Coordinates of C-alpha atoms in Angstrom, one line a residue:
X1 CA 0.0 0.0 0.0
X2 CA 1.3 3.4 -1.0
X3 CA 2.1 5.6 2.0
X4 CA 0.7 9.1 2.3
X5 CA 3.3 11.9 2.7
X6 CA 3.2 13.6 6.1
X7 CA 2.8 17.1 4.6
X8 CA -0.3 15.9 2.7
X9 CA -1.7 14.2 5.8
X10 CA -1.2 17.4 7.9
X11 CA -2.7 19.6 5.2
X12 CA -5.7 17.3 5.0
X13 CA -6.2 17.4 8.8
X14 CA -5.9 21.2 8.7
X15 CA -8.4 21.4 5.9
X16 CA -10.8 19.2 7.8
X17 CA -10.5 21.4 10.8
X18 CA -11.1 24.5 8.7
X19 CA -14.2 22.9 7.2
X20 CA -15.5 22.1 10.6
X21 CA -14.9 25.7 11.8
X22 CA -16.8 27.0 8.7
X23 CA -19.7 24.6 9.4
X24 CA -19.8 25.6 13.0
X25 CA -19.8 29.3 12.1
X26 CA -22.8 28.8 9.7
X27 CA -24.9 26.6 12.0
X28 CA -24.3 27.7 15.5
X29 CA -26.2 30.9 16.7
X30 CA -24.3 33.8 18.1
X31 CA -24.6 34.0 21.9
X32 CA -26.7 36.9 23.3
X33 CA -29.9 38.5 22.2
X34 CA -31.7 37.1 19.2
X35 CA -31.9 39.1 16.0
X36 CA -35.3 39.9 14.4
X37 CA -36.3 39.9 10.7
X38 CA -39.9 40.6 9.8
X39 CA -41.0 40.2 6.2
X40 CA -44.3 42.1 5.7
X41 CA -46.3 41.7 2.5
X42 CA -49.3 43.8 1.5
X43 CA -52.8 42.4 1.0
X44 CA -51.9 38.7 1.3
X45 CA -54.8 36.5 2.3
X46 CA -54.2 33.5 4.5
X47 CA -54.6 30.9 1.8
X48 CA -52.1 32.5 -0.7
X49 CA -49.5 30.1 0.6
X50 CA -48.5 26.5 -0.2
X51 CA -48.5 25.5 3.5
X52 CA -52.1 26.8 3.8
X53 CA -53.3 24.4 1.2
X54 CA -53.4 26.5 -2.0
X55 CA -53.5 23.9 -4.8
X56 CA -51.9 26.1 -7.4
X57 CA -49.6 28.6 -5.6
X58 CA -46.4 27.0 -4.4
X59 CA -44.3 28.8 -1.9
X60 CA -41.5 26.4 -0.8
X61 CA -39.4 29.0 1.0
X62 CA -42.2 30.3 3.2
X63 CA -43.3 26.7 3.7
X64 CA -39.8 25.9 4.9
X65 CA -40.1 28.5 7.7
X66 CA -43.3 26.7 8.8
X67 CA -41.7 23.3 8.6
X68 CA -38.9 24.6 10.9
X69 CA -41.1 26.8 13.1
X70 CA -44.7 27.8 13.8
X71 CA -47.6 28.1 11.4
X72 CA -50.5 30.1 12.8
X73 CA -53.6 28.9 11.1
X74 CA -56.0 31.5 12.6
X75 CA -54.2 34.8 12.4
X76 CA -56.3 38.0 11.9
X77 CA -56.0 41.7 11.5
X78 CA -58.3 43.9 13.6
X79 CA -58.7 46.5 10.8
X80 CA -58.4 45.3 7.2
X81 CA -56.7 48.4 5.9
X82 CA -52.9 48.9 5.3
X83 CA -52.0 51.8 7.5
X84 CA -54.2 51.0 10.6
X85 CA -53.0 47.4 10.5
X86 CA -49.4 48.3 10.2
X87 CA -49.7 50.6 13.1
X88 CA -51.3 47.8 15.1
X89 CA -48.4 45.5 14.3
X90 CA -45.9 48.1 15.5
X91 CA -47.7 49.2 18.6
X92 CA -49.8 46.3 19.8
X93 CA -52.9 48.5 19.9
X94 CA -56.3 48.7 18.2
X95 CA -56.7 51.4 15.6
X96 CA -58.9 53.6 17.7
X97 CA -56.2 53.7 20.3
X98 CA -53.1 54.3 18.1
X99 CA -55.0 56.8 16.0
X100 CA -54.0 55.6 12.5
X101 CA -57.6 54.9 11.4
X102 CA -57.1 55.5 7.7
X103 CA -54.4 55.3 5.0
X104 CA -53.6 59.0 5.2
X105 CA -52.4 59.3 8.8
X106 CA -48.8 59.2 10.0
X107 CA -47.7 56.8 12.8
X108 CA -47.6 59.2 15.8
X109 CA -44.0 60.1 16.6
X110 CA -44.7 59.8 20.3
X111 CA -46.4 56.4 20.1
X112 CA -44.2 53.6 21.4
X113 CA -43.4 50.7 19.0
X114 CA -41.5 47.5 19.2
X115 CA -38.7 48.7 16.9
X116 CA -38.1 51.8 19.0
X117 CA -38.2 49.6 22.2
X118 CA -35.5 47.3 20.6
X119 CA -33.5 50.3 19.6
X120 CA -33.4 51.5 23.2
X121 CA -32.5 47.9 24.3
X122 CA -29.3 48.1 22.2
X123 CA -30.5 46.8 18.8
X124 CA -29.5 48.2 15.4
X125 CA -32.8 48.7 13.7
X126 CA -33.7 49.0 10.0
X127 CA -36.8 49.4 7.8
X128 CA -36.6 48.8 4.0
X129 CA -39.5 49.0 1.6
X130 CA -43.2 49.9 1.8
X131 CA -44.0 51.9 5.0
X132 CA -47.4 53.2 4.0
X133 CA -48.2 55.5 6.9
X134 CA -48.2 59.0 5.6
X135 CA -48.8 59.0 1.9
X136 CA -46.5 61.9 0.9
X137 CA -43.7 61.4 3.4
X138 CA -40.6 59.3 2.5
X139 CA -38.4 60.6 5.3
X140 CA -36.9 58.4 8.1
X141 CA -39.2 57.6 11.0
X142 CA -38.3 57.4 14.7
X143 CA -37.1 54.0 16.1
X144 CA -35.0 53.1 13.1
X145 CA -31.2 53.6 12.5
X146 CA -31.6 52.9 8.8
X147 CA -34.8 53.7 6.9
X148 CA -35.6 53.3 3.2
X149 CA -39.0 53.9 1.8
X150 CA -40.9 55.9 -0.9
X151 CA -44.0 58.0 -1.2
X152 CA -47.4 56.4 -1.7
X153 CA -47.8 52.9 -2.9
X154 CA -44.6 52.6 -4.8
X155 CA -44.4 50.9 -8.2
X156 CA -43.7 47.3 -9.2
X157 CA -41.0 48.7 -11.6
X158 CA -38.5 51.5 -11.0
X159 CA -39.7 53.0 -7.7
X160 CA -38.2 56.2 -6.3
X161 CA -36.7 55.4 -2.9
X162 CA -35.5 57.8 -0.3
X163 CA -32.4 56.0 1.2
X164 CA -32.0 57.0 4.8
X165 CA -33.1 60.6 4.3
X166 CA -30.7 61.3 1.5
X167 CA -33.4 62.2 -1.0
X168 CA -35.5 60.2 -3.3
X169 CA -34.0 58.7 -6.5
X170 CA -35.3 56.1 -9.0
X171 CA -33.8 52.6 -8.6
X172 CA -34.3 50.5 -11.7
X173 CA -35.7 47.0 -11.3
X174 CA -38.6 44.9 -10.0
X175 CA -39.6 46.2 -6.6
X176 CA -39.4 42.8 -4.8
X177 CA -35.9 42.2 -6.0
X178 CA -34.7 45.7 -5.3
X179 CA -35.8 45.8 -1.7
X180 CA -34.5 42.2 -1.1
X181 CA -31.1 43.3 -2.4
X182 CA -31.1 46.3 -0.1
X183 CA -32.1 44.1 2.8
X184 CA -29.3 41.5 2.1
X185 CA -26.7 44.3 1.9
X186 CA -27.9 45.8 5.2
X187 CA -27.9 42.4 7.0
X188 CA -24.3 41.6 5.9
X189 CA -23.0 44.9 7.5
X190 CA -20.4 44.4 10.2
X191 CA -21.9 45.2 13.5
X192 CA -21.4 44.5 17.2
X193 CA -25.1 44.7 18.1
X194 CA -28.1 42.4 17.5
X195 CA -30.2 43.6 14.6
X196 CA -33.9 44.1 13.8
X197 CA -35.0 44.5 10.2
X198 CA -38.5 44.9 8.8
X199 CA -38.7 44.3 5.0
X200 CA -41.9 45.7 3.6
X201 CA -42.9 44.4 0.2
X202 CA -45.3 46.0 -2.2
X203 CA -46.5 42.7 -3.4
X204 CA -49.2 41.4 -3.6
X205 CA -50.9 44.8 -3.5
X206 CA -52.8 46.0 -6.6
X207 CA -52.1 46.8 -9.4
X208 CA -50.7 43.3 -9.7
X209 CA -47.7 43.1 -12.0
X210 CA -45.6 39.8 -11.8
X211 CA -42.0 39.9 -12.9
X212 CA -41.6 38.4 -16.4
X213 CA -40.5 35.0 -15.3
X214 CA -43.8 34.5 -13.5
X215 CA -46.1 36.4 -15.9
X216 CA -47.5 33.2 -17.3
X217 CA -47.0 30.9 -14.3
X218 CA -50.8 30.2 -13.9
X219 CA -52.0 30.3 -17.5
X220 CA -53.3 26.8 -17.3
X221 CA -55.3 27.4 -14.2
X222 CA -59.0 28.1 -14.8
X223 CA -60.6 30.6 -12.3
X224 CA -64.3 31.3 -11.9
X225 CA -66.2 33.7 -9.7
X226 CA -66.8 32.1 -6.3
X227 CA -70.3 30.7 -5.8
X228 CA -70.9 33.0 -2.9
X229 CA -70.8 36.0 -5.4
X230 CA -74.3 34.9 -6.6
X231 CA -75.9 34.0 -3.3
X232 CA -76.5 37.4 -1.8
X233 CA -80.2 37.1 -0.9
X234 CA -79.5 37.0 2.9
X235 CA -76.7 39.6 2.8
X236 CA -77.1 43.3 3.5
X237 CA -78.0 45.2 0.3
X238 CA -74.8 47.3 0.3
X239 CA -72.9 44.2 -0.8
X240 CA -74.9 43.8 -4.0
X241 CA -74.6 47.6 -4.5
X242 CA -70.8 47.2 -4.4
X243 CA -70.8 44.7 -7.4
X244 CA -70.3 47.2 -10.2
X245 CA -68.0 49.5 -8.2
X246 CA -64.2 49.8 -7.8
X247 CA -64.4 47.0 -5.2
X248 CA -66.8 44.6 -6.9
X249 CA -66.4 41.7 -9.4
X250 CA -68.1 43.6 -12.2
X251 CA -65.9 46.7 -11.8
X252 CA -62.5 47.5 -13.3
X253 CA -60.6 44.9 -11.3
X254 CA -57.6 47.1 -10.7
X255 CA -57.2 47.7 -14.5
X256 CA -57.5 44.1 -15.5
X257 CA -60.9 45.0 -17.0
X258 CA -60.9 47.9 -19.4
X259 CA -64.7 48.2 -20.1
X260 CA -66.9 48.2 -17.0
X261 CA -69.1 47.4 -15.3
X262 CA -69.4 44.1 -17.0
X263 CA -71.6 41.4 -15.6
X264 CA -71.5 39.2 -18.7
X265 CA -70.4 35.5 -18.3
X266 CA -67.5 36.1 -20.7
X267 CA -66.0 38.8 -18.4
X268 CA -64.8 36.2 -15.9
X269 CA -61.7 36.0 -18.1
X270 CA -60.7 39.4 -16.6
X271 CA -61.2 38.1 -13.1
X272 CA -59.1 35.1 -13.9
X273 CA -56.3 37.3 -15.3
X274 CA -56.3 39.3 -12.1
X275 CA -56.0 36.3 -9.8
X276 CA -53.2 34.9 -11.9
X277 CA -51.3 38.2 -11.6
X278 CA -52.0 38.3 -7.8
X279 CA -50.4 34.9 -7.3
X280 CA -47.6 35.7 -9.7
X281 CA -46.4 38.6 -7.5
X282 CA -46.3 36.2 -4.5
X283 CA -43.9 33.8 -6.3
X284 CA -41.3 36.6 -6.3
X285 CA -41.9 37.2 -2.6
X286 CA -41.3 33.6 -1.9
X287 CA -37.9 33.9 -3.8
X288 CA -37.2 36.9 -1.5
X289 CA -37.8 34.8 1.6
X290 CA -35.4 32.2 0.3
X291 CA -32.7 34.8 -0.3
X292 CA -33.0 36.3 3.2
X293 CA -32.9 32.8 4.7
X294 CA -29.7 31.9 2.8
X295 CA -28.1 35.2 3.8
X296 CA -28.9 34.6 7.5
X297 CA -27.5 31.0 7.2
X298 CA -24.3 32.2 5.5
X299 CA -23.8 34.8 8.3
X300 CA -24.3 32.1 10.9
X301 CA -27.3 34.0 12.3
X302 CA -30.2 31.9 11.1
X303 CA -30.9 30.1 14.3
X304 CA -30.3 33.2 16.4
X305 CA -32.9 35.1 14.4
X306 CA -36.7 35.5 15.0
X307 CA -37.8 35.2 11.4
X308 CA -41.4 36.4 10.9
X309 CA -43.4 36.2 7.7
X310 CA -46.7 37.9 7.7
X311 CA -49.0 40.5 6.0
X312 CA -50.9 43.6 7.0
X313 CA -54.4 42.4 5.9
X314 CA -56.2 40.0 3.7
X315 CA -58.1 40.3 0.5
X316 CA -61.4 39.4 -1.0
X317 CA -60.9 37.6 -4.3
X318 CA -64.5 37.5 -5.4
X319 CA -66.1 36.1 -2.3
X320 CA -69.6 37.6 -1.9
X321 CA -69.0 39.4 -5.2
X322 CA -66.3 41.6 -3.7
X323 CA -62.6 42.5 -4.3
X324 CA -60.2 44.5 -2.1
X325 CA -60.5 44.3 1.7
X326 CA -62.0 46.6 4.5
X327 CA -64.9 44.3 5.3
X328 CA -65.0 41.8 8.2
X329 CA -65.5 38.8 6.1
X330 CA -63.0 36.0 6.5
X331 CA -60.8 36.5 3.4
X332 CA -60.4 40.2 4.3
X333 CA -59.3 39.6 7.9
X334 CA -57.6 36.2 7.8
X335 CA -53.9 36.5 7.0
X336 CA -50.7 34.4 7.0
X337 CA -48.3 34.2 9.9
X338 CA -45.2 32.0 10.1
X339 CA -42.4 32.3 12.7
X340 CA -39.1 30.5 12.7
X341 CA -37.1 30.7 15.9
X342 CA -35.5 27.8 17.7
X343 CA -35.9 29.7 20.9
X344 CA -39.7 29.4 20.4
X345 CA -39.8 25.9 19.1
X346 CA -36.9 23.6 17.9
X347 CA -36.6 23.3 14.1
X348 CA -37.1 19.6 14.4
X349 CA -40.4 20.1 16.3
X350 CA -42.6 22.5 14.2
X351 CA -45.9 23.6 15.7
X352 CA -49.3 24.4 14.2
X353 CA -51.3 26.9 16.3
X354 CA -55.1 26.8 16.0
X355 CA -56.0 29.5 18.5
X356 CA -56.8 33.0 17.3
X357 CA -53.8 35.3 17.0
X358 CA -54.0 39.0 16.2
X359 CA -51.8 41.6 14.6
X360 CA -51.8 43.1 18.1
X361 CA -49.7 40.2 19.3
X362 CA -46.6 40.7 17.2
X363 CA -45.1 43.5 19.2
X364 CA -45.4 41.9 22.7
X365 CA -44.2 38.6 21.4
X366 CA -41.1 39.9 19.7
X367 CA -40.2 42.0 22.8
X368 CA -40.6 39.0 25.1
X369 CA -38.5 36.8 22.9
X370 CA -35.8 39.4 22.8
X371 CA -35.8 40.0 26.5
X372 CA -36.7 43.7 26.0
X373 CA -39.0 45.8 28.2
X374 CA -42.7 45.3 27.3
X375 CA -44.8 48.1 25.8
X376 CA -47.4 49.5 28.3
X377 CA -51.1 49.7 28.0
X378 CA -51.4 47.6 24.9
X379 CA -54.2 45.3 23.7
X380 CA -52.0 42.4 22.3
X381 CA -50.3 39.6 24.2
X382 CA -47.3 37.5 23.7
X383 CA -48.0 34.1 22.1
X384 CA -44.7 32.6 23.3
X385 CA -46.4 30.5 26.1
X386 CA -49.2 29.5 23.7
X387 CA -46.8 28.1 21.2
X388 CA -45.0 26.2 24.0
X389 CA -48.2 24.5 25.1
X390 CA -49.8 26.8 27.7
X391 CA -53.3 27.5 26.3
X392 CA -54.8 28.7 29.6
X393 CA -56.6 32.1 29.6
X394 CA -56.0 32.7 25.9
X395 CA -58.4 35.0 24.2
X396 CA -61.8 33.6 23.1
X397 CA -63.0 36.8 21.4
X398 CA -61.8 40.0 19.8
X399 CA -63.4 42.9 17.9
X400 CA -63.1 44.4 14.5
X401 CA -63.2 48.1 13.5
X402 CA -63.3 49.9 10.2
X403 CA -64.3 53.5 9.4
X404 CA -66.1 54.6 6.3
X405 CA -63.7 56.4 3.8
X406 CA -65.0 59.1 1.6
X407 CA -62.1 58.3 -0.8
X408 CA -63.3 54.7 -1.1
X409 CA -67.1 54.9 -0.5
X410 CA -67.7 51.2 -1.1
X411 CA -67.8 49.9 2.5
X412 CA -69.8 51.1 5.4
X413 CA -68.6 51.7 9.0
X414 CA -67.9 48.2 10.4
X415 CA -67.9 46.9 14.0
X416 CA -68.0 43.3 14.8
X417 CA -67.0 40.5 17.2
X418 CA -65.4 37.2 16.4
X419 CA -65.1 34.3 18.7
X420 CA -63.6 30.8 18.1
X421 CA -67.0 29.7 16.7
X422 CA -69.1 32.8 15.9
X423 CA -69.0 36.1 14.2
X424 CA -71.4 39.1 14.5
X425 CA -71.0 42.1 12.2
X426 CA -73.0 45.3 12.2
X427 CA -72.7 48.6 10.3
X428 CA -73.2 51.8 12.4
X429 CA -74.2 55.0 10.7
X430 CA -71.8 57.2 12.5
X431 CA -74.5 59.3 14.1
X432 CA -77.3 58.6 16.5
X433 CA -79.5 56.9 14.0
X434 CA -80.1 53.1 14.1
X435 CA -78.1 51.0 11.7
X436 CA -79.2 51.4 8.1
X437 CA -77.8 48.1 6.9
X438 CA -78.8 44.5 7.8
X439 CA -76.3 43.0 10.3
X440 CA -74.7 39.6 9.8
X441 CA -74.4 36.5 12.0
X442 CA -72.3 33.5 11.1
X443 CA -71.6 30.2 12.8
X444 CA -68.0 30.1 11.6
X445 CA -67.4 26.6 13.1
X446 CA -69.8 25.0 10.7
X447 CA -70.0 27.7 8.0
X448 CA -66.4 29.1 7.5
X449 CA -67.4 30.4 4.1
X450 CA -70.1 32.7 5.7
X451 CA -72.7 31.5 3.3
X452 CA -75.7 31.5 5.7
X453 CA -76.5 34.8 7.4
X454 CA -78.4 33.8 10.6
X455 CA -79.2 37.3 11.8
X456 CA -83.0 36.9 11.3
X457 CA -83.1 33.3 12.6
X458 CA -84.9 33.3 16.0
X459 CA -83.1 30.1 17.0
X460 CA -79.9 32.1 17.5
X461 CA -81.4 35.1 19.3
X462 CA -79.6 34.1 22.5
X463 CA -76.3 33.7 20.8
X464 CA -76.8 37.1 19.1
X465 CA -77.5 38.8 22.4
X466 CA -74.3 37.3 23.9
X467 CA -72.2 38.5 21.0
X468 CA -73.6 42.0 21.1
X469 CA -72.9 42.2 24.8
X470 CA -69.3 41.0 24.3
X471 CA -68.7 43.6 21.5
X472 CA -70.0 46.3 23.9
X473 CA -67.8 45.0 26.7
X474 CA -64.6 45.0 24.5
X475 CA -65.3 48.4 23.1
X476 CA -65.5 49.8 26.6
X477 CA -62.6 47.8 27.9
X478 CA -60.2 49.0 25.1
X479 CA -61.3 52.7 25.4
X480 CA -63.4 52.8 22.3
X481 CA -66.5 54.0 24.1
X482 CA -67.8 56.4 23.0
X483 CA -66.9 54.8 19.6
X484 CA -66.0 57.6 17.2
X485 CA -66.5 57.1 13.5
X486 CA -67.3 59.2 10.4
X487 CA -70.8 59.4 8.9
X488 CA -71.7 56.6 6.5
X489 CA -72.6 58.5 3.3
X490 CA -73.6 55.4 1.4
X491 CA -72.2 53.2 -1.4
X492 CA -71.1 55.2 -4.4
X493 CA -70.2 54.3 -7.9
X494 CA -67.5 56.8 -8.9
X495 CA -63.9 55.7 -9.2
X496 CA -61.4 56.8 -6.5
X497 CA -58.9 59.5 -7.4
X498 CA -55.9 58.0 -9.2
X499 CA -53.5 59.6 -6.7
X500 CA -54.7 57.3 -3.8
X501 CA -55.5 54.1 -5.6

C-alpha cells in the first residue's frame, strides 16, 4: 500500500478542521440576544401560501419556515386596511387607540413601537420597503437607525426610494428584487449589536404586475367567480350595491378589466387574469424569503434570528362578489403568519397553532423573545407561552373596527366581534340613528365560508345577544367607548382618485 506523505496528511487534517470551523460558524447561533427579521407583505390573504393548502400557488421558501417553526392557522388583522393594521403590528394597539384609522395618517411620533423599544435595548434597527403610513412622506421615522421607503404605494418597476433621508431617486428594477437586495446588503454589514429588520414588500398589492419569469405561471389554471358571489339574498344590500364598483367583481378589477361594469359571463376572463397576476407577484416574494434565509444562514445567524413572515391584511378575491379588503368577512381579515425561531420551538419540532392570534400580538411577542421591556397599556399579548403549550386564559373573542372612507365609498362603517365559533357584524351609521344596513351573524365553526347569514333566525337570538354584549364590553374595555367614526354616506359608484389608488 502506498504511504501518504506527512505534509499531505497534515494539510488534510488542517483542511478538515477549517471545514469544521466554517460549518460551526454557519450553523451555531451567536450568543446573546436574538436578531429579528420581519417580512411584511401587503394584502396577502391567509390561503395564498402553499403551506395553507393552496392547490396552485407553491411557496417552498415560506413553507420551509413553517416546517422549521410555527404556522399560525388563525391569524387575523383587527382593521383590514394597510395603515391601521401596520400601526397595530408596530404598537400592539387597536386602531382607535393608536389613532391611525385610515391610509392617510402618520404613525404618531410619540407612540411607542417594538422597533423603538428594541433600539433602546441596544439593537441596530432598519426598515426597508413599503412603509405606507403618511402618503407623501418618505423621510426616516423614529425608532430606526436605517430607513428606506418611498411616497405612496410605490411601483412594481423603477420606484423612487429615499435611502436613509438622502433624498429620493429612482432605482431600476422589480420592486421585490430591489428591496430584497437592499435588505441583504444591510444584513451583511459588520456590527457588534443584534439587529432588527423589517422588510416591507409592495406585493401582492394592486395593481398586480408579476415579474416576467412568472407572468404566465398560472396560464393553465382556470378561475371562476366564487359561488358566494351569486348568493346574496340573505346579505345586506350594500354588498350587492358594491358589485359594479371599484371594489366589486363587475368593476375595473384594478385595471384588469378595461370596459366596466361588465356582468356578462365572458367577463370572468378578466377576473381570472387578475387572480393569476396576484399569485404571480407572490412567487417573487417567496424567492425573496429564500434569499433572506440563505443570507442569515451564511452569516451564521439563522438560528439566532426570530424570522417572521406575515402580511398587513387579507383580500377578498370575489367572495360575496367583492374584491379588495376593508370588510370583516374572512378573506379580508384572515392573513398568514409563520415564525421560525429555535428559541420558540426547535426546528425539528414544528408547531401548528389553531388559536386566534392577532396583529396586536406581534409587538409583545417579539419583545418578550428578545428580553426587551414590554410596551405599556397595549391590547395584544405575547404568544410565546401558547406556542410552547400553555393555552390557559388565551383570548376567546376579539373585535373588528373599520371606518367609512370618503375616498373609497364602497364599504360602510364596520364593527363586529369574532369568537372561536361565531361572528357578528354590524354597520353603524356614525351618528345617533339606528343601523341602516342589515347585520350579519355566522356560525363560523360550521360555515367558514359565511354562506348563511343567521341574523334573522330566531333560534340564534340568545347567541346574538351574547355577541352584542361581548362587543360592547370589549369596546368599553379598550377605550373605544364612545366609539368615534365618520358618517356613512352610502355606497357610491365613482372611481377613486388616481392619486390614492
